[in-house]
XYZ file of C-alpha atoms in Angstrom:
678
model
C -13.526 39.857 26.150
C -13.258 41.719 29.571
C -13.873 38.702 31.685
C -11.171 36.911 30.024
C -8.718 40.120 30.986
C -9.464 39.925 33.807
C -8.435 36.013 34.507
C -5.074 36.314 32.746
C -2.905 37.309 35.657
C -4.937 33.966 37.546
C -4.155 31.842 34.331
C -0.426 32.539 34.195
C 1.089 32.498 37.585
C 1.211 28.852 37.788
C 3.101 28.999 34.888
C 5.718 31.353 35.830
C 6.165 29.412 39.071
C 6.740 26.268 36.569
C 9.608 28.588 34.379
C 11.472 29.168 37.372
C 11.372 25.820 39.069
C 12.396 24.158 35.233
C 15.903 24.848 35.996
C 16.542 22.939 38.579
C 14.696 19.809 37.816
C 17.758 18.316 35.690
C 20.096 18.863 39.322
C 17.157 17.422 41.301
C 17.131 13.953 39.284
C 20.339 13.557 39.353
C 20.666 14.697 43.527
C 17.341 11.611 43.447
C 19.832 9.289 41.931
C 22.605 9.788 44.078
C 20.497 9.378 47.322
C 18.821 6.204 45.883
C 22.614 4.966 45.204
C 23.677 6.003 48.827
C 26.070 7.907 47.810
C 27.247 11.252 49.283
C 24.136 12.276 51.011
C 24.026 11.935 54.981
C 20.316 10.518 56.526
C 19.624 14.311 57.336
C 20.148 15.203 54.494
C 18.044 12.430 52.247
C 15.004 13.644 54.921
C 15.302 17.196 54.433
C 15.488 16.467 50.315
C 12.379 14.569 50.552
C 10.686 17.101 52.178
C 11.295 19.767 50.273
C 10.321 18.030 46.969
C 7.287 16.966 49.182
C 6.223 20.753 49.700
C 7.142 21.481 46.458
C 4.890 18.896 44.564
C 2.113 19.915 46.806
C 2.647 23.445 47.117
C 1.911 23.176 42.892
C -0.702 20.670 43.480
C -3.044 23.875 45.518
C -1.838 26.652 43.113
C -3.537 24.392 40.277
C -6.449 23.904 42.193
C -6.496 27.822 43.441
C -6.372 27.900 39.533
C -9.115 25.475 38.164
C -11.759 26.957 41.153
C -10.523 30.900 39.458
C -11.223 29.151 35.751
C -14.605 27.702 37.106
C -15.562 31.069 38.430
C -14.585 33.029 35.602
C -16.903 30.617 33.418
C -19.444 30.929 35.460
C -19.466 34.332 35.474
C -18.610 34.820 31.169
C -22.417 32.882 31.290
C -23.840 35.507 33.204
C -21.881 38.504 31.251
C -25.419 39.382 28.673
C -23.320 42.562 26.786
C -21.526 38.905 25.114
C -23.367 36.516 22.166
C -23.765 33.597 22.405
C -21.165 32.490 20.232
C -18.481 35.302 22.046
C -19.556 33.055 24.998
C -18.627 29.917 23.661
C -15.759 30.864 22.628
C -14.152 31.784 25.673
C -16.028 29.536 27.974
C -13.947 26.724 25.530
C -10.857 28.661 26.141
C -11.284 28.205 29.759
C -11.428 24.418 29.318
C -8.558 23.978 27.405
C -6.651 25.503 29.498
C -8.558 23.039 32.613
C -7.254 20.388 30.519
C -3.422 21.131 30.247
C -3.418 21.726 33.993
C -4.820 18.247 34.787
C -2.703 17.342 31.406
C 0.447 18.317 33.534
C -0.118 16.924 36.462
C -1.529 13.436 35.616
C 2.312 13.507 33.496
C 4.126 14.320 36.946
C 2.571 11.356 37.842
C 3.237 9.473 35.428
C 7.302 10.650 35.671
C 7.097 9.550 39.760
C 5.856 6.293 38.436
C 8.425 5.573 35.709
C 11.240 6.569 38.079
C 10.190 4.159 40.148
C 10.056 1.155 38.331
C 13.174 2.144 36.426
C 14.865 2.165 39.860
C 13.195 -1.442 41.120
C 14.194 -2.669 37.905
C 17.723 -5.028 37.100
C 19.577 -2.636 34.393
C 21.259 -6.004 33.374
C 17.785 -7.497 32.598
C 16.963 -6.362 29.001
C 14.072 -7.667 28.983
C 12.513 -5.603 31.415
C 14.610 -2.596 30.080
C 12.675 -3.062 26.912
C 9.379 -3.553 28.450
C 9.911 -0.012 30.239
C 11.226 1.403 27.270
C 7.687 0.328 25.576
C 5.638 2.210 28.519
C 7.259 4.596 27.934
C 6.948 4.910 24.353
C 3.085 4.459 24.358
C 2.741 6.954 27.125
C 4.393 9.675 24.578
C 2.304 8.314 22.016
C -0.480 9.343 24.031
C 0.679 12.734 25.136
C 2.050 13.574 21.874
C -1.572 12.667 20.029
C -3.472 14.789 23.143
C -1.067 17.449 22.517
C -1.936 17.318 19.240
C -5.263 17.873 19.745
C -5.073 20.704 21.886
C -2.973 22.420 19.433
C -5.811 21.703 16.684
C -8.523 23.588 19.131
C -6.494 26.029 19.763
C -6.104 26.767 16.147
C -10.137 26.448 15.989
C -10.312 29.047 19.153
C -7.578 31.447 16.821
C -9.805 30.928 13.944
C -13.137 31.754 15.911
C -11.386 34.779 17.331
C -10.237 36.412 14.133
C -14.190 36.000 12.677
C -15.232 37.510 15.465
C -13.165 40.513 15.157
C -14.405 40.785 11.461
C -17.812 40.658 12.002
C -16.848 43.275 14.659
C -15.417 45.443 11.890
C -18.085 44.646 9.577
C -20.963 45.925 11.951
C -19.367 48.899 12.577
C -18.864 50.044 8.936
C -21.014 49.936 5.803
C -20.514 47.378 2.866
C -20.575 47.785 -0.428
C -22.454 45.548 -2.986
C -19.615 44.241 -3.794
C -18.115 43.302 -0.013
C -21.713 42.142 0.977
C -21.161 39.304 -1.853
C -18.178 38.680 -0.878
C -19.137 37.836 3.346
C -21.771 35.498 1.738
C -19.524 33.853 -0.884
C -16.759 33.704 2.524
C -19.896 31.882 4.688
C -20.896 29.814 2.218
C -17.569 28.443 1.815
C -16.565 28.018 5.861
C -20.245 25.766 5.271
C -18.697 24.270 2.807
C -15.639 22.983 4.511
C -17.489 22.021 7.389
C -19.603 19.702 5.360
C -16.397 18.319 4.005
C -14.420 17.834 6.893
C -14.171 13.867 7.639
C -12.685 14.447 10.938
C -10.418 11.137 9.868
C -8.012 12.092 12.562
C -10.389 11.484 15.242
C -12.419 9.259 13.958
C -9.713 5.901 13.415
C -7.814 7.318 16.884
C -9.643 5.005 18.952
C -10.399 2.229 16.518
C -9.192 -1.559 17.351
C -5.305 -1.968 15.807
C -4.311 1.544 15.633
C -1.164 2.081 16.379
C 0.749 5.576 16.931
C 4.212 6.105 15.598
C 6.729 8.814 15.115
C 6.909 10.128 11.332
C 9.601 12.351 10.002
C 7.614 14.512 7.609
C 10.486 15.382 4.644
C 9.468 18.538 3.064
C 9.271 18.932 -1.083
C 12.387 19.694 -2.593
C 11.368 23.141 -3.112
C 11.321 24.230 0.485
C 13.499 25.947 0.166
C 11.444 28.572 -2.104
C 8.882 29.148 0.657
C 11.447 30.189 3.750
C 9.741 33.220 3.650
C 6.223 32.188 3.689
C 4.969 33.237 7.668
C 4.668 30.240 9.941
C 0.856 30.464 10.328
C 0.963 30.106 6.007
C 3.496 27.266 6.583
C 1.250 25.268 8.957
C -1.635 25.368 6.745
C 0.010 24.199 3.228
C 0.176 21.028 3.657
C 1.784 20.045 0.437
C 2.416 16.664 -0.591
C 5.301 15.659 2.021
C 7.035 12.561 2.613
C 6.160 10.675 5.795
C 9.511 8.078 7.224
C 8.560 5.669 9.683
C 10.811 4.448 12.625
C 10.953 1.317 9.832
C 12.037 3.178 7.245
C 8.955 2.834 4.832
C 7.455 5.969 3.039
C 4.334 7.391 3.029
C 2.336 10.320 0.655
C -0.292 12.155 0.718
C -3.241 10.022 -0.435
C -6.255 12.706 0.740
C -5.697 16.241 1.505
C -8.129 18.065 4.413
C -8.662 20.407 1.739
C -10.334 18.957 -0.773
C -11.568 21.878 -2.608
C -7.796 22.761 -3.526
C -6.823 20.203 -6.753
C -3.178 18.466 -6.144
C -0.856 16.434 -7.895
C 1.880 14.392 -6.791
C 4.846 15.627 -8.301
C 7.314 12.472 -7.335
C 4.884 10.249 -8.862
C 4.792 12.394 -12.488
C 8.284 12.411 -12.425
C 8.530 9.080 -12.084
C 6.355 8.225 -14.985
C 7.969 11.052 -17.430
C 11.503 9.525 -16.193
C 10.636 5.693 -16.807
C 9.091 7.259 -20.331
C 11.826 9.449 -21.772
C 14.774 6.354 -20.414
C 12.543 3.426 -21.751
C 13.233 4.652 -25.305
C 16.963 4.162 -25.151
C 17.208 1.124 -23.837
C 14.098 -0.764 -25.380
C 16.007 0.723 -28.946
C 19.466 -0.565 -27.870
C 17.763 -3.756 -27.220
C 16.420 -4.138 -31.040
C 19.506 -3.461 -32.293
C 21.017 -6.299 -31.064
C 18.364 -8.898 -31.286
C 17.142 -8.686 -27.821
C 13.105 -8.255 -26.768
C 12.303 -4.693 -26.109
C 11.197 -6.265 -22.689
C 14.705 -6.476 -21.965
C 14.865 -2.806 -22.343
C 12.150 -1.999 -19.823
C 13.520 -3.794 -17.315
C 17.074 -2.368 -17.739
C 15.276 1.149 -17.588
C 13.799 0.308 -13.868
C 17.142 -1.312 -12.823
C 19.099 1.891 -13.757
C 16.196 3.929 -11.878
C 15.790 1.368 -8.723
C 17.004 1.349 -5.966
C 20.236 -0.333 -6.888
C 21.185 1.952 -9.719
C 20.215 5.932 -9.346
C 17.394 5.105 -6.688
C 15.490 8.162 -8.491
C 11.987 6.695 -8.350
C 10.364 7.822 -4.946
C 6.924 6.832 -5.578
C 7.195 2.638 -5.888
C 4.292 0.934 -5.556
C 2.130 4.017 -7.209
C 4.555 2.963 -10.423
C 4.238 -0.807 -9.551
C 0.339 -0.187 -9.283
C -0.032 1.514 -12.708
C 2.058 -1.260 -14.174
C -0.540 -3.866 -13.043
C -2.987 -1.789 -15.086
C -1.135 -2.419 -18.197
C -1.076 -6.457 -17.016
C -5.007 -5.989 -16.878
C -5.050 -4.703 -20.978
C -2.902 -7.538 -22.056
C -5.200 -9.849 -21.160
C -7.688 -8.368 -22.076
C -6.183 -8.271 -25.791
C -5.113 -11.693 -24.977
C -8.594 -13.253 -24.251
C -9.753 -11.219 -27.714
C -7.809 -14.040 -29.397
C -8.740 -16.380 -27.241
C -12.135 -17.455 -28.554
C -14.361 -20.056 -26.014
C -14.444 -22.496 -29.256
C -10.623 -22.643 -28.780
C -10.910 -23.090 -25.421
C -13.576 -25.942 -25.223
C -10.963 -27.833 -27.099
C -8.254 -27.585 -24.764
C -10.415 -26.986 -20.911
C -9.159 -30.450 -19.991
C -5.361 -30.363 -20.912
C -5.531 -26.222 -19.572
C -7.470 -27.649 -16.146
C -5.263 -31.427 -15.312
C -1.913 -29.819 -16.663
C -1.315 -27.016 -13.887
C -2.520 -29.201 -11.204
C -0.011 -32.075 -12.164
C 2.892 -29.494 -12.299
C 2.153 -27.915 -9.077
C 1.859 -31.267 -7.424
C 4.812 -32.544 -8.506
C 6.568 -29.789 -7.546
C 5.457 -29.918 -4.339
C 6.419 -33.419 -4.096
C 10.020 -32.281 -5.460
C 10.642 -29.488 -3.032
C 9.695 -31.712 0.066
C 12.009 -34.132 -1.209
C 14.663 -31.621 -1.152
C 13.718 -30.071 1.772
C 14.042 -32.989 3.642
C 17.022 -33.907 2.544
C 18.399 -30.051 3.008
C 16.375 -30.335 6.520
C 14.237 -27.155 5.720
C 11.014 -27.065 6.729
C 7.709 -28.547 5.701
C 5.803 -25.267 5.403
C 9.014 -23.610 3.556
C 9.395 -25.954 0.919
C 5.597 -26.087 0.076
C 5.551 -22.392 -0.439
C 8.516 -22.603 -1.890
C 7.668 -25.256 -4.525
C 4.501 -23.174 -5.232
C 5.740 -20.023 -5.976
C 8.042 -21.383 -8.844
C 4.913 -23.379 -9.940
C 3.379 -20.462 -11.575
C 4.257 -18.985 -14.618
C 4.494 -15.621 -15.794
C 0.916 -14.813 -17.760
C 2.077 -11.248 -19.293
C 5.118 -12.405 -20.400
C 3.757 -15.153 -22.625
C 0.842 -12.968 -23.460
C 3.747 -10.661 -24.660
C 5.058 -13.476 -26.636
C 1.586 -14.631 -28.176
C -0.217 -11.324 -28.580
C -0.734 -10.781 -32.399
C 0.338 -13.980 -33.945
C -1.696 -15.428 -36.477
C -1.810 -19.308 -36.198
C -1.338 -21.436 -39.445
C -3.766 -23.595 -40.610
C -3.913 -26.927 -38.535
C -4.922 -30.724 -39.563
C -7.705 -31.829 -38.532
C -7.031 -33.250 -34.608
C -4.441 -31.141 -34.353
C -4.281 -29.034 -31.079
C -3.564 -25.101 -31.091
C -0.432 -24.959 -28.569
C -1.476 -21.260 -27.669
C -4.392 -22.345 -26.698
C -2.974 -24.826 -24.618
C -0.636 -22.412 -22.971
C -3.346 -19.760 -22.425
C -5.506 -22.379 -20.765
C -3.133 -23.395 -18.785
C -1.711 -20.316 -17.550
C -5.368 -19.121 -16.594
C -5.470 -22.025 -14.399
C -2.284 -20.785 -12.680
C -4.015 -17.272 -12.291
C -6.989 -19.589 -10.443
C -3.828 -21.441 -8.399
C -2.534 -17.849 -7.523
C -5.898 -16.806 -6.131
C -6.273 -19.698 -3.815
C -2.530 -20.018 -2.362
C -3.118 -16.003 -1.901
C -6.340 -17.176 0.257
C -4.842 -20.399 2.166
C -1.678 -18.697 2.617
C -3.023 -18.312 6.772
C -3.300 -21.285 7.295
C 0.275 -22.199 5.836
C 1.388 -19.240 8.233
C -0.675 -20.888 11.273
C 0.902 -24.667 10.218
C 4.535 -22.804 10.077
C 3.872 -21.791 13.509
C 1.816 -24.767 15.038
C -0.818 -22.924 15.962
C -3.425 -25.427 14.497
C -5.864 -27.139 16.864
C -5.382 -30.607 14.574
C -5.022 -31.962 11.034
C -8.048 -33.159 10.839
C -9.292 -29.501 11.555
C -6.771 -27.715 9.114
C -8.368 -30.893 6.381
C -11.740 -28.926 6.606
C -10.263 -26.241 6.366
C -8.501 -26.635 3.029
C -11.683 -28.302 1.572
C -13.931 -25.734 2.413
C -11.428 -23.565 0.803
C -11.517 -25.245 -2.084
C -14.888 -26.031 -2.492
C -15.239 -22.366 -1.851
C -13.103 -21.256 -4.619
C -14.872 -23.878 -7.121
C -17.967 -22.488 -6.295
C -16.633 -18.709 -7.679
C -15.333 -19.910 -10.422
C -18.842 -21.398 -11.196
C -20.159 -18.186 -10.150
C -17.886 -16.351 -12.843
C -18.568 -18.715 -15.563
C -22.456 -18.788 -15.138
C -22.496 -14.706 -14.808
C -20.362 -15.102 -18.725
C -22.971 -17.155 -20.072
C -25.457 -14.881 -19.287
C -23.753 -11.693 -19.947
C -22.880 -13.630 -23.787
C -26.179 -14.156 -24.622
C -28.214 -11.551 -23.247
C -25.871 -8.137 -22.853
C -22.811 -8.373 -24.747
C -24.063 -7.664 -28.052
C -26.447 -5.012 -27.419
C -23.984 -3.061 -25.327
C -21.295 -3.296 -28.247
C -23.690 -2.324 -30.933
C -24.625 0.489 -28.564
C -21.468 1.685 -27.735
C -20.632 1.471 -31.297
C -23.416 3.318 -32.859
C -22.593 6.407 -29.973
C -18.913 6.318 -30.849
C -19.204 7.426 -34.346
C -16.414 9.808 -35.330
C -16.176 10.120 -31.136
C -13.886 6.647 -30.581
C -13.461 7.689 -27.347
C -16.951 6.260 -26.194
C -15.861 3.095 -27.322
C -12.942 3.488 -25.533
C -14.040 4.260 -22.489
C -16.976 1.893 -22.724
C -14.785 -0.930 -23.319
C -12.471 -0.203 -20.458
C -15.158 0.112 -18.174
C -16.195 -3.275 -19.188
C -12.822 -5.015 -18.098
C -13.206 -3.006 -14.904
C -16.436 -4.510 -14.155
C -15.332 -7.678 -15.215
C -12.104 -7.549 -13.341
C -14.235 -6.336 -10.070
C -16.657 -9.345 -10.102
C -14.153 -11.573 -10.379
C -12.594 -9.747 -7.378
C -15.626 -9.988 -5.075
C -15.949 -13.538 -6.104
C -12.316 -14.466 -4.138
C -10.843 -14.950 -7.655
C -7.831 -12.900 -9.619
C -8.677 -9.808 -11.214
C -6.718 -11.089 -13.889
C -8.641 -14.104 -15.374
C -11.671 -11.445 -14.813
C -9.814 -8.940 -17.408
C -8.630 -12.424 -19.574
C -12.556 -14.007 -19.607
C -13.855 -9.600 -20.646
C -11.478 -9.895 -23.570
C -13.211 -13.767 -24.807
C -17.013 -12.262 -24.224
C -15.617 -8.902 -26.455
C -14.389 -11.488 -28.956
C -18.250 -13.345 -29.672
C -19.234 -10.408 -31.639
C -16.146 -11.592 -34.498
C -13.411 -10.997 -36.058
C -14.503 -7.848 -37.096
C -14.918 -6.529 -34.160
C -12.197 -7.932 -32.564
C -9.828 -6.040 -35.012
C -11.710 -2.651 -33.936
C -10.856 -3.051 -30.398
C -7.647 -4.243 -30.523
C -6.533 -0.728 -32.714
C -8.015 1.230 -29.821
C -6.649 -0.461 -26.664
C -2.999 -1.503 -27.903
C -1.088 1.764 -27.524
C -2.581 2.222 -24.413
C -1.421 -1.325 -23.275
C 2.294 -0.633 -25.331
C 2.564 2.196 -22.575
C 1.368 0.803 -19.449
C 3.263 -2.278 -20.381
C 6.565 -0.588 -20.274
C 5.623 0.731 -16.662
C 4.998 -2.439 -15.504
C 8.243 -4.048 -17.214
C 10.071 -1.111 -15.776
C 8.576 -1.897 -12.573
C 10.096 -5.759 -12.385
C 13.391 -4.009 -12.728
C 13.370 -2.260 -9.837
C 13.222 -5.607 -7.555
C 16.560 -6.788 -9.783
C 19.822 -6.384 -7.369
C 22.580 -6.237 -9.747
C 25.009 -6.401 -6.783
C 23.541 -9.089 -4.865
C 23.752 -11.464 -8.350
C 26.914 -10.481 -8.607
C 27.697 -11.927 -5.485
C 26.047 -15.171 -5.905
C 26.461 -15.171 -9.255
C 27.474 -18.896 -9.912
C 24.949 -20.149 -6.905
C 22.246 -18.000 -8.758
C 22.789 -19.664 -12.275
C 23.340 -23.236 -10.877
C 19.935 -22.706 -9.226
C 17.672 -20.382 -12.261
C 18.986 -23.888 -14.503
C 17.900 -26.425 -12.163
C 14.474 -24.613 -11.825
C 14.065 -23.783 -15.375
C 15.272 -27.156 -16.383
C 12.472 -28.778 -13.725
C 9.855 -26.950 -15.240
C 10.572 -27.540 -18.456
C 10.681 -31.506 -17.649
C 7.939 -31.896 -15.214
C 5.586 -29.761 -18.175
C 6.708 -31.993 -20.743
C 6.105 -35.007 -19.204
C 2.410 -33.799 -18.040
C 1.609 -32.722 -21.765
C 3.211 -36.069 -23.273
C 0.316 -37.952 -21.232
C -2.642 -35.611 -21.917
C -2.330 -34.241 -25.487
C -3.132 -36.763 -28.286
C -0.351 -38.555 -30.056
C -1.313 -36.264 -33.283
C -0.095 -32.962 -31.391
C 2.343 -34.859 -29.169
C 4.951 -31.674 -31.281
C 3.725 -28.810 -29.025
C 4.541 -30.404 -26.163
C 7.765 -28.573 -26.127
C 6.291 -25.172 -27.006
C 4.094 -25.130 -24.457
C 7.091 -26.398 -22.076
C 8.803 -23.313 -22.981
C 6.555 -21.194 -22.423
C 6.235 -22.596 -18.935
C 9.520 -22.683 -17.563
C 9.719 -19.351 -16.360
C 8.838 -17.920 -12.860
C 6.019 -15.821 -12.347
C 6.639 -12.130 -11.030
C 3.536 -12.676 -8.942
C 6.314 -14.231 -6.522
C 7.759 -11.300 -5.844
C 4.388 -9.974 -4.055
C 3.972 -14.134 -2.154
C 7.534 -13.826 -1.196
C 6.812 -10.598 0.459
C 3.707 -11.854 1.911
C 5.783 -14.695 3.089
C 9.163 -13.083 4.707
C 6.636 -10.546 6.841
C 4.524 -13.532 7.964
C 8.013 -15.373 8.803
C 7.668 -18.226 6.578
C 10.815 -17.449 4.675
C 13.919 -15.785 5.565
C 15.279 -12.646 3.937
C 18.068 -15.013 2.053
C 15.480 -16.962 0.743
C 13.399 -13.908 0.165
C 16.001 -12.199 -1.965
C 16.795 -15.785 -4.059
C 13.109 -16.455 -5.211
C 13.645 -12.672 -6.578
C 16.973 -13.470 -8.285
C 15.704 -16.853 -9.434
C 12.526 -15.134 -11.136
C 14.155 -12.192 -12.008
C 16.922 -14.730 -13.867
C 14.045 -16.808 -15.018
C 12.117 -14.099 -16.770
C 15.505 -12.956 -18.755
C 16.201 -16.822 -19.633
C 12.394 -17.233 -21.219
C 12.511 -15.079 -24.189
C 15.839 -17.521 -25.423
C 13.886 -20.901 -24.362
C 10.979 -19.849 -26.351
C 12.783 -18.740 -29.368
C 14.457 -21.985 -29.202
C 11.459 -23.903 -29.042
C 9.578 -22.034 -31.585
C 12.452 -22.345 -33.858
C 12.923 -26.343 -33.863
C 8.705 -27.324 -33.637
C 6.854 -24.652 -35.547
C 6.516 -25.555 -39.395
C 8.252 -22.589 -41.155
C 4.969 -20.377 -42.725
C 3.483 -20.036 -38.950
C 7.067 -19.526 -37.264
C 7.372 -16.089 -38.827
C 4.006 -14.736 -37.472
C 4.789 -16.351 -33.635
C 8.653 -14.816 -33.563
């Protein structure tokens, strides 16, 4: 430490000089602009100002060189000082190196500023493009400078921590420690090693990765930040909390993984959101039940009231939607429990051909209307494909738990046809998401040739078909060799402890959705297949699992429908109610008519009456249009206005779906079966 004290004078000397000159910077800059414009300055005065400025700059650079030489001498002296320990030498050398880096960065900033001023003076202030490019370059320079300053600040914090630890070690060496102090000292050292082993250095590891952008963000403290105002500055810096970050595009981010993983943390915003949805969903669902509407309407209204168009109290929107997707997984699993492979085998031709014909007809009508309305073909194809999909969770909600009446020989169960077609549509959804980059390239005219794009699409279709074949082959192997022993083992271990059975079934669901995700088909299909495999073990097994899984599904479905309500904007609907109602009714009627037309061709004559029920179930738009619409908007396929129209039409069609379904069931289903389906 003696060497460090001897060099403090040389370290602070140039800093004092820089502080003395800082007050003149604004006046010097104004004078430079006046000289450039040729106002109020004689030629001799300009020359004198340039000479004085050059002398000052060269003087600062000379002082910087002198200080660097002093620092090098100090480093050599520290390395030769035998009275210092190796750790103390390393600390002092590191401190000197940090100051060397600061001097070099300051010099670099000076020349960057001179270059930026020269570029700005040479530019045309009437050229917006040139000004934008200059602004972008300055922004990039500031971002890089901020990253370097942040890195240097972290290094100084580490050096300060090292210095404090060195002082503690010196104090411990100068006094005798009790047994308790020795134990605590060993624990402290073990904790330090644990922190060093767990620290990932994610910032340093990722800042140089290709595609990483540096952006300015705002850090908004938690609501109870006022209670922490008595903390010291060091304590406030160490307390990461769960502050929210907001970037320049108004996107909000929360902490996903803290630096110190030894401290448990909870996202209070997310907890409050779930609690609020749970409390408000009760009166909303109760009210809808009282007036004779499905409870799902109440849950959607709950999301509307709490969402951006209402109280705007939901902070963790993405997290709420993610939890709602888990409800979709369990819903489709329960649907698969009632959809046995035998029933699938009876209707597989209708289930496979029906959605394909409907999608092609929707695209044909979309291209026709797009040509008449002068809409781009890529936009027409995207909108038509979006509207051709139907909501699997909603229809599953209609069908789950409904008993089927006995049918005459040759009759086809409408639930089997409907669910089979929805499963194929889920596969189409995965295919469409996979083919969205091709559609984006077609929209921008970036494709090389029609032949190459056709081959690309055919290869994509072949990949999906191969993935489906692999998934069904895996299901056959699991059904034949694995599912029986697996369930018997679970049932044996879960006697008196149903948690094992619930966890085991949930793990099997997640395994199947992971497999289908790896095969590039939808995760929803994996959940459905998991339920179908379990149902092969018999009716008693199905009833037992439904009694355990159904309460979990019911709670998560509340979150799912509330998350749909977050994307409903009543003010926009009110402003454009007439247009939206016309568009929604047109889409619903068109889908109903196309489904009835296709099914009239595919169904046998003895089962023609169920085409109206299946068509009513398919006559709404899938909630996945929200996801597709957001991706297409970011890619520039559709505009903001078209995106809002898709959201509104989707929401209104989902609201109309229960009414149309109830009317179809009342008119077409025999009375004994009707009671169980409503």
